[in-house]
CSV table of C-alpha atoms in Angstrom, one decimal:
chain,number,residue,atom,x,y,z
A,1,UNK,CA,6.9,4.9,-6.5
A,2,UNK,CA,10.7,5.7,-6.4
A,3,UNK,CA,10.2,8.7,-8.6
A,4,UNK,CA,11.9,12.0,-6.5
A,5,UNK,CA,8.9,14.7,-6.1
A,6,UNK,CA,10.9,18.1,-5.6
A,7,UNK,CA,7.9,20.8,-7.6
A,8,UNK,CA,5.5,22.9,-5.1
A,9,UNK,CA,2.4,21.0,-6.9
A,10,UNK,CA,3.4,17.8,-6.0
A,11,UNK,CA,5.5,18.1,-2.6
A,12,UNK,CA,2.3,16.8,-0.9
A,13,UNK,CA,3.5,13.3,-3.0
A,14,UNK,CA,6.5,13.0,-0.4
A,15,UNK,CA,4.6,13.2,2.3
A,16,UNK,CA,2.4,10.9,1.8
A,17,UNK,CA,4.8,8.3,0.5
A,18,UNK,CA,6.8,9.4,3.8
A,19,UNK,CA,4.5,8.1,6.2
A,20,UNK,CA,2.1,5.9,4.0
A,21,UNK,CA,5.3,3.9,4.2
A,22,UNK,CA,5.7,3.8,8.4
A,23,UNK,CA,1.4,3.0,8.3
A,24,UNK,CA,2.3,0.2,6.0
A,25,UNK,CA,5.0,-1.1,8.2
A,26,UNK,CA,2.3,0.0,11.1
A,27,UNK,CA,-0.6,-2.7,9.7
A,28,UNK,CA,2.0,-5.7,9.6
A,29,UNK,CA,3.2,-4.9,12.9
A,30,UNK,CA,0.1,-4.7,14.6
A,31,UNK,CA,-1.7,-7.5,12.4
A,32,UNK,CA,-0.9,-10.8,14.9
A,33,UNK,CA,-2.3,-9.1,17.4
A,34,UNK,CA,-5.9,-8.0,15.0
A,35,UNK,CA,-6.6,-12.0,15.4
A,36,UNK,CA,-6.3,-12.5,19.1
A,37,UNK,CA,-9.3,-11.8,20.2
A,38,UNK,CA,-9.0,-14.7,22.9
A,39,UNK,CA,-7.0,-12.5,25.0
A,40,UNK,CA,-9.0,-10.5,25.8
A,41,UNK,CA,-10.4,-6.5,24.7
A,42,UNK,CA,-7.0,-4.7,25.6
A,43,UNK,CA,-4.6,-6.9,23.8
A,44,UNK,CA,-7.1,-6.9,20.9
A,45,UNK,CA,-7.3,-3.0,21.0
A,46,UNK,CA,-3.2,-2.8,21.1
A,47,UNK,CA,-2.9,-3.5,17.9
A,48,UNK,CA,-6.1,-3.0,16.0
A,49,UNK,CA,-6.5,0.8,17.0
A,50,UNK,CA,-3.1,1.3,15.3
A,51,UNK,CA,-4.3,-1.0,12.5
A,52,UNK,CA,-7.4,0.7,11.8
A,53,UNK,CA,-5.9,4.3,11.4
A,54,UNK,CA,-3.0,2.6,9.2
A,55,UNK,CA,-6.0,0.7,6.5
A,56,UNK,CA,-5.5,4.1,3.6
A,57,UNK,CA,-1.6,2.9,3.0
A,58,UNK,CA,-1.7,0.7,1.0
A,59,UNK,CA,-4.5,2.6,-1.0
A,60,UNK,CA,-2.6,6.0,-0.8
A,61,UNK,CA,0.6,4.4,-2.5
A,62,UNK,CA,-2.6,3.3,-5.4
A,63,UNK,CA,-3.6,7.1,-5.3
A,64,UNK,CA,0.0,8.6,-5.4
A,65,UNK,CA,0.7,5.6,-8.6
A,66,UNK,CA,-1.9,6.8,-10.4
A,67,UNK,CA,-1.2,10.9,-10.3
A,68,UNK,CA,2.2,10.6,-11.2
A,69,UNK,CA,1.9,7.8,-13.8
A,70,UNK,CA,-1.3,8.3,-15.7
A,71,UNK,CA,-0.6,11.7,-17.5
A,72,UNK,CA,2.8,11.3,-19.5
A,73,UNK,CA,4.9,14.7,-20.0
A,74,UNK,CA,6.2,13.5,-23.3
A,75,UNK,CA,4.9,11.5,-25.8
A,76,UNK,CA,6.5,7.6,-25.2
A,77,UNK,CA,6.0,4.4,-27.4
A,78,UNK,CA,5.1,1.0,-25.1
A,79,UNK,CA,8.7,0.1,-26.0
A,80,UNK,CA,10.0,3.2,-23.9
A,81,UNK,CA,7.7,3.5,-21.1
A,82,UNK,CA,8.3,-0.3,-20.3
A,83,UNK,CA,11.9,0.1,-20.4
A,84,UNK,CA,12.0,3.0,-18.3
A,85,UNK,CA,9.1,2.2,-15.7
A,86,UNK,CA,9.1,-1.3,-15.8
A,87,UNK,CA,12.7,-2.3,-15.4
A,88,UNK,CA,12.9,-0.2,-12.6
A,89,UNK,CA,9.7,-2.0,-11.3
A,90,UNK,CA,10.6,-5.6,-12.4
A,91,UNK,CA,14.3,-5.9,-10.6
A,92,UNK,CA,13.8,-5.3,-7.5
A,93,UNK,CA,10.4,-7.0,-7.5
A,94,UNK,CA,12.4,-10.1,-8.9
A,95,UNK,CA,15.1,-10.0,-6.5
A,96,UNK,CA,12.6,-10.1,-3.7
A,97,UNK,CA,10.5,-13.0,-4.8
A,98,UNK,CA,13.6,-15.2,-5.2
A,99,UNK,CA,14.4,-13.8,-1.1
A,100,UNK,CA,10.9,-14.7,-0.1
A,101,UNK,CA,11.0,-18.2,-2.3
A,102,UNK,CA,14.7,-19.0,-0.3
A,103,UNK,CA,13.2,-18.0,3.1
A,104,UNK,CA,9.8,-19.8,2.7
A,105,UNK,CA,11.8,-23.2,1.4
A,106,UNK,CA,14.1,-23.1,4.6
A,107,UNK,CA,10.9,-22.3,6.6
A,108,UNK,CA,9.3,-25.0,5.5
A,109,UNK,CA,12.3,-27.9,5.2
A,110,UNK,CA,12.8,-27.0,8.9
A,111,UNK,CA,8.9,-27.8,9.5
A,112,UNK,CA,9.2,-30.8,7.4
A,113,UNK,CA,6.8,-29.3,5.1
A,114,UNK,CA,6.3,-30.1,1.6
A,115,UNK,CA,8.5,-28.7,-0.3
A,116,UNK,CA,8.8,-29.5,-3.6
A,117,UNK,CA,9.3,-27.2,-6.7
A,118,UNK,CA,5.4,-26.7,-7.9
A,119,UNK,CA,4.2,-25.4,-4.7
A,120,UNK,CA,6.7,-22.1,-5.3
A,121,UNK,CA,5.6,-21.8,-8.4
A,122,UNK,CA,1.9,-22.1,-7.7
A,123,UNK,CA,2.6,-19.7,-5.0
A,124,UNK,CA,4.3,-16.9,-7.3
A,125,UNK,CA,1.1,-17.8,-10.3
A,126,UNK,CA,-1.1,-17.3,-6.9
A,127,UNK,CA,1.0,-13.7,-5.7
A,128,UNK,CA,1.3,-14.9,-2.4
A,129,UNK,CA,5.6,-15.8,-1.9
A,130,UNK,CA,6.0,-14.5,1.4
A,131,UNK,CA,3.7,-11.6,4.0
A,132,UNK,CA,2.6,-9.2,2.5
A,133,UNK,CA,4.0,-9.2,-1.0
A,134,UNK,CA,0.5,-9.3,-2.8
A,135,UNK,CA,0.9,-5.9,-3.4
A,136,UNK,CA,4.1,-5.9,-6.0
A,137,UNK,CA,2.0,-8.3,-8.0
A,138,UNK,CA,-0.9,-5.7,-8.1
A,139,UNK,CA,1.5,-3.0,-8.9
A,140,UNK,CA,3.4,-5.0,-12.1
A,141,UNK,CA,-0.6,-5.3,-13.3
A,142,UNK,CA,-1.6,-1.4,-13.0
A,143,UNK,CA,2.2,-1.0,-14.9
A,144,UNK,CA,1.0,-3.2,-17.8
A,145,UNK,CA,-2.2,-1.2,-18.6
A,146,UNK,CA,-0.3,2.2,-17.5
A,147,UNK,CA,0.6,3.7,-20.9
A,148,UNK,CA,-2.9,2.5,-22.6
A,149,UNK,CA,-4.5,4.1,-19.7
A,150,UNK,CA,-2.7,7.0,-20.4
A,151,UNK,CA,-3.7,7.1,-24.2
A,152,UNK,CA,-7.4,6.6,-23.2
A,153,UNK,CA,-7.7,9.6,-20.7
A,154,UNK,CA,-5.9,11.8,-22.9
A,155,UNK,CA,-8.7,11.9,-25.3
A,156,UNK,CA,-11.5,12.2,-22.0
A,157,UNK,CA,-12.6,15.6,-20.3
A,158,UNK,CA,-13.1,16.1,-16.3
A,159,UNK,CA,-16.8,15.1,-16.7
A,160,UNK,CA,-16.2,11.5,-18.7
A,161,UNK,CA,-13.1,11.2,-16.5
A,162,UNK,CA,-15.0,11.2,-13.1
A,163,UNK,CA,-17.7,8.8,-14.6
A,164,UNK,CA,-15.0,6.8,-15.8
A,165,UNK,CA,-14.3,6.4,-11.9
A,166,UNK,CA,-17.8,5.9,-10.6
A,167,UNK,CA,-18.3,3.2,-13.0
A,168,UNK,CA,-15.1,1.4,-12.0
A,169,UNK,CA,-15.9,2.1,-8.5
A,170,UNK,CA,-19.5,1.0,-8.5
A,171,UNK,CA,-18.0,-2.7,-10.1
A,172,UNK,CA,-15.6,-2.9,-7.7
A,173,UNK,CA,-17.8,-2.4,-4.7
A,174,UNK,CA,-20.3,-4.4,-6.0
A,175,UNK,CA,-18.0,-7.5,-6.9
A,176,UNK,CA,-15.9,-7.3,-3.3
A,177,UNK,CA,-18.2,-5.9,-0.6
A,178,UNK,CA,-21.7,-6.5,-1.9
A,179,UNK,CA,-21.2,-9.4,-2.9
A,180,UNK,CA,-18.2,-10.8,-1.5
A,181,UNK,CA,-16.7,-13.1,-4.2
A,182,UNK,CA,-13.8,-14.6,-3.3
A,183,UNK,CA,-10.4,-13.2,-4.1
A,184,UNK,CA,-8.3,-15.5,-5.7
A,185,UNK,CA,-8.1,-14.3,-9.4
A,186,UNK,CA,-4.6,-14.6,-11.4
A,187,UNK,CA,-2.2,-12.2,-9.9
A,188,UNK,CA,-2.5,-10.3,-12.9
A,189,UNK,CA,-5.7,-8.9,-12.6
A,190,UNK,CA,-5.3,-8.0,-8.6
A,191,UNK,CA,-4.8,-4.7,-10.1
A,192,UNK,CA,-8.8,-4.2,-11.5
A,193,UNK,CA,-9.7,-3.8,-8.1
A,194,UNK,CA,-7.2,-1.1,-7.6
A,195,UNK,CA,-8.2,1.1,-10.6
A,196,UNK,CA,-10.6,3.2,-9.1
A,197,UNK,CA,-7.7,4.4,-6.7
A,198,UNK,CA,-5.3,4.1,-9.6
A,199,UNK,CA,-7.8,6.9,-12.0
A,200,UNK,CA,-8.3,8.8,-8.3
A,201,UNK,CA,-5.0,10.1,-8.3
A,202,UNK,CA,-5.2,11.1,-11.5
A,203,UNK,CA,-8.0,12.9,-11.2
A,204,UNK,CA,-7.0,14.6,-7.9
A,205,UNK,CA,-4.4,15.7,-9.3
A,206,UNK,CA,-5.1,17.4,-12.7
A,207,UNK,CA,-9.1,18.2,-12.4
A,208,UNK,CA,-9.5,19.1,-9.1
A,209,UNK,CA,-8.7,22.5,-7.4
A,210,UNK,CA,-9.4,21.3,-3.1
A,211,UNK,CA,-10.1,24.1,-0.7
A,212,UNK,CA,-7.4,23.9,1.6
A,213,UNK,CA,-9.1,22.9,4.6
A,214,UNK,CA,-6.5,20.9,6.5
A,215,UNK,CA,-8.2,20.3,9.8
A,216,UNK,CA,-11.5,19.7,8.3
A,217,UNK,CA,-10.3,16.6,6.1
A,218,UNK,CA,-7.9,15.4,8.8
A,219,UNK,CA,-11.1,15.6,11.1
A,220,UNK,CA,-12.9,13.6,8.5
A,221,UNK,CA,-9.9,11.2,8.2
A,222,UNK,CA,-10.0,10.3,12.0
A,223,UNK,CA,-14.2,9.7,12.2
A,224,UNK,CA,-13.7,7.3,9.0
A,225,UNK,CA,-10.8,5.8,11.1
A,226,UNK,CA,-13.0,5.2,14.5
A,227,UNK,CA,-15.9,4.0,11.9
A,228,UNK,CA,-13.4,1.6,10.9
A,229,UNK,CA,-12.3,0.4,14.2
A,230,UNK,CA,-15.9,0.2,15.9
A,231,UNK,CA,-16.9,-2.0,12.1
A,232,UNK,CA,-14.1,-4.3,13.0
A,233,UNK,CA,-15.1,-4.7,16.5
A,234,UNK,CA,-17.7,-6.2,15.6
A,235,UNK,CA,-16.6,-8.5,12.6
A,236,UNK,CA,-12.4,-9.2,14.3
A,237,UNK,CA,-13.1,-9.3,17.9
A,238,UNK,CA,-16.9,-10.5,18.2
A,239,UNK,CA,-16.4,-12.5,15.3
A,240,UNK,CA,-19.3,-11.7,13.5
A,241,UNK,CA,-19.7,-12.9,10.0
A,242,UNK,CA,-21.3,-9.7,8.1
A,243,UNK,CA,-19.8,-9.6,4.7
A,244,UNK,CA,-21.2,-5.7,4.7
A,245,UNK,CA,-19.2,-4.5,7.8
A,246,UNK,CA,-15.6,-6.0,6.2
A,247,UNK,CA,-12.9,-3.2,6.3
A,248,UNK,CA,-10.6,-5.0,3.2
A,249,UNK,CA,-9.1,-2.1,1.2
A,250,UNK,CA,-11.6,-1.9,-1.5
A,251,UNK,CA,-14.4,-1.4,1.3
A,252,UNK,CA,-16.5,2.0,1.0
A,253,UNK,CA,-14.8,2.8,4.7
A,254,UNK,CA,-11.4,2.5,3.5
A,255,UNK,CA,-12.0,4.5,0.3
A,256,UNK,CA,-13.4,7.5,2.7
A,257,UNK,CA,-11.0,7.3,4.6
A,258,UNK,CA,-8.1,7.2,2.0
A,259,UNK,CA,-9.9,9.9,-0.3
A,260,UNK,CA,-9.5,12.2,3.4
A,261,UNK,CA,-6.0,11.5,4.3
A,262,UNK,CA,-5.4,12.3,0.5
A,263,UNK,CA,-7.0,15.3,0.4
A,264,UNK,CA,-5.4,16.3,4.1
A,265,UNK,CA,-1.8,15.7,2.3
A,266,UNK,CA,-2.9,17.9,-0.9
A,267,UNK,CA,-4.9,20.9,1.5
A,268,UNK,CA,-1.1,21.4,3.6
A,269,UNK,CA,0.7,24.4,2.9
A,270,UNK,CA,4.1,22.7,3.7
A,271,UNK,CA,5.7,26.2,4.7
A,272,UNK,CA,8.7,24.6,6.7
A,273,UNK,CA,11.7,23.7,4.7
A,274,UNK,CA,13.2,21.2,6.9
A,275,UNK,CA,10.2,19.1,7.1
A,276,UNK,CA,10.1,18.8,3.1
A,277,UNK,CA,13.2,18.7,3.3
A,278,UNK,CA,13.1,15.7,4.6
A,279,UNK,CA,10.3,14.0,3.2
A,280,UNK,CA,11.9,14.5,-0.4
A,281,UNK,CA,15.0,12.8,0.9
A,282,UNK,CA,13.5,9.7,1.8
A,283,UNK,CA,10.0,9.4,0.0
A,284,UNK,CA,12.1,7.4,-2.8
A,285,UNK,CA,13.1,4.8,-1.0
A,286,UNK,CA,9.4,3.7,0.1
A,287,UNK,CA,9.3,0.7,-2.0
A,288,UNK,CA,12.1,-0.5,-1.0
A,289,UNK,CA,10.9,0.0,2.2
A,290,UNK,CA,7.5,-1.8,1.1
A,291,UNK,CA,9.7,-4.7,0.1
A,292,UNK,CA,12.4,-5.5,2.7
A,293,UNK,CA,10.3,-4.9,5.8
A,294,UNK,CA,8.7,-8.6,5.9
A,295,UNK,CA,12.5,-9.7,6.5
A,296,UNK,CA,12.7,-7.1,9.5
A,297,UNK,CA,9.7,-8.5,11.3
A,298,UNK,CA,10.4,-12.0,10.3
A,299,UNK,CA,13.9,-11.8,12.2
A,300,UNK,CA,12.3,-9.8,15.3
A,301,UNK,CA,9.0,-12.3,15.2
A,302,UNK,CA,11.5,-14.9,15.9
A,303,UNK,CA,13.6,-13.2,18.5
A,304,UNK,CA,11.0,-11.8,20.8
A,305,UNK,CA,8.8,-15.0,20.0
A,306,UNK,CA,9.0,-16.5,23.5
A,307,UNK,CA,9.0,-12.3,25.2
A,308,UNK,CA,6.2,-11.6,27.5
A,309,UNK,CA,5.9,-7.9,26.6
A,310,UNK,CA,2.7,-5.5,26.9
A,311,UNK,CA,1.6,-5.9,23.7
A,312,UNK,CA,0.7,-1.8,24.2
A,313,UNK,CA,4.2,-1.5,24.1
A,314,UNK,CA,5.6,-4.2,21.8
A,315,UNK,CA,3.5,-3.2,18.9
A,316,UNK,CA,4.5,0.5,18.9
A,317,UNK,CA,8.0,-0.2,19.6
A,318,UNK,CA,7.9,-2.9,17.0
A,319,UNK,CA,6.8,-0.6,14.5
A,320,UNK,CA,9.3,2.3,15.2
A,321,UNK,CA,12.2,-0.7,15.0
A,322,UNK,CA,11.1,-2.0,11.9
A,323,UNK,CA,10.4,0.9,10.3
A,324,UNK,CA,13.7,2.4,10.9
A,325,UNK,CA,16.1,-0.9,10.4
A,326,UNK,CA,14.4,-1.2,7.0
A,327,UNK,CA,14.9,2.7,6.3
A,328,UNK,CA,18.8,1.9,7.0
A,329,UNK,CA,18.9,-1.5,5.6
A,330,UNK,CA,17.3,0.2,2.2
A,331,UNK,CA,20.2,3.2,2.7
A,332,UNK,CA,23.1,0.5,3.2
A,333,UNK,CA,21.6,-1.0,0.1
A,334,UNK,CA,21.9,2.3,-2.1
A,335,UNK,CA,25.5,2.5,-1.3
A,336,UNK,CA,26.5,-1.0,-2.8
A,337,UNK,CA,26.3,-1.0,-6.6
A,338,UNK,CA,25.3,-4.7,-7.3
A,339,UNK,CA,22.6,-3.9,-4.5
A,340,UNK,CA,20.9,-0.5,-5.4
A,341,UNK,CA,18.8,-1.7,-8.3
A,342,UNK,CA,17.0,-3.7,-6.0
A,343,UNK,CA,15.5,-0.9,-3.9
């Protein structure tokens, strides 16, 4: 994900990571106020609206992994794709658990909490440190199998290839909406239910030719997004317990409505310069982005905790602040040698 996309084929990557990265920022903003359905329909709405158009990030990132990863240009031994993907996976990844680890033991010292040395180990073995950090732990699993994935579809033709996909699809829809099993495997295998997105953007990339039809999938995109929104009306805010009408990532909604964004990236013609432009400038610093941005809202959770703001203003503006204080935070970063490894 910190790979620099600069080729006409892939320039739709940029974008994508560009403002996948501000949705991702947008969910985490917006998520305290998903839960308050006690205040009533409008405070509710103020964050969930935003929420609900944000759900293909996280997804997206999975699609973008999987089209740039999954088809090797040369021919690499485990040895040499680990080295060269993995380190630059497995430091920063590192560095941020031990940040999350120091902030969550302060946290809870101060809260006269327990605190002893098992319960941050449990918590790393269980991939939940800190907010939102599940998803490096999924990532580090869908980098282990990378380069035997790669050996496996390199022998498999579009047909086999998009079977491959329904199959994983149809377990993983099965095992987390049909049935709703609980989610609390090994961190290690978080990534299984990611694969289906993860062989996606493979084979979005390299067996399918889309008709470039913009305003049609972006149409599509914002129907899914409303279906979304109107689903968790009824499960967030009126509580109801309906297993069926769950919006988690691996939900049939969200993969509609991540397969349309996708395809709305890939269908643009990206005629002007400057917008690409920028994109390709700062695409590459999205997981660093991905990684940092819990400290942002952390800090400004804290500051405005006792702030009576519209919350139809405070989560925008929220989002916007944290977006852009972790962009430069990430950029200050880059420019101190000890510290750009770790973005």
């Amino acid at each position: 994900m910190a790979t620099k996309i600069n080729n006409f084929e892939t320039i739709w990557i940029n974008a994508a990571r560009f403002i996948a990265a501000f949705a991702v920022v947008a969910i985490h903003c917006s998520s305290s106020k998903v839960s308050l359905n006690t205040e009533g329909l409008s405070v509710w709405l103020s964050g969930t609206l935003l929420n609900s158009f944000s759900r293909w990030s996280v997804p997206v990132f999975v699609i973008i992994s999987g089209a740039l990863l999954l088809k090797s240009k040369h021919e690499t031994t485990l040895f040499e794709f680990y080295r060269k993907r993995g380190i630059k996976l497995l430091i920063p990844c590192f560095f941020w658990i031990l940040v999350y680890l120091g902030i969550r033991f302060i946290a809870d010292y101060k809260a006269h909490r327990p605190h002893n040395a098992m319960i941050y180990i449990q918590a790393v073995l269980d991939g939940k440190v800190f907010f939102y950090t599940w998803y490096i732990f999924m990532l580090t699993g869908l980098y282990l199998v990378t380069p035997f994935m790669q050996k496996m579809l390199g022998g498999m033709n579009r047909r086999e290839t998009l079977w491959l996909i329904v199959v994983i699809w149809s377990l993983t829809l099965t095992n987390d909406w049909l049935m709703n099993n609980p989610e609390n495997p090994l961190f290690l295998l978080w990534f299984l239910r990611y694969m289906g997105y993860y062989l996606m953007g493979y084979y979005l990339r390299y067996f399918v030719n889309l008709p470039k039809l913009p305003k049609i999938w972006l149409t599509a995109f914002i129907i899914s997004s409303l279906v979304i929104l109107y689903l968790r009306y009824h499960t967030d805010y009126l509580g109801q317990n309906i297993p069926l009408l769950e919006c988690k990532y691996t939900s049939p909604y969200v993969l509609l409505q991540a397969f349309f964004i996708t395809c709305f990236f890939i269908s643009l013609e990206y005629n002007n310069q400057k917008i690409n432009d920028i994109c390709s400038r700062y695409a590459p610093f999205t997981l660093g982005i991905y990684l940092a941005h819990p400290i942002i809202i952390y800090v400004i959770d804290a500051v405005t905790k006792n702030c009576k703001i519209n919350s139809w203003i405070l989560v925008p503006t929220m989002t916007i602040a944290v977006y852009f204080a972790t962009l430069a935070m990430v950029l200050i970063f880059r420019k101190i040698p000890l510290l750009k490894a770790v973005v």
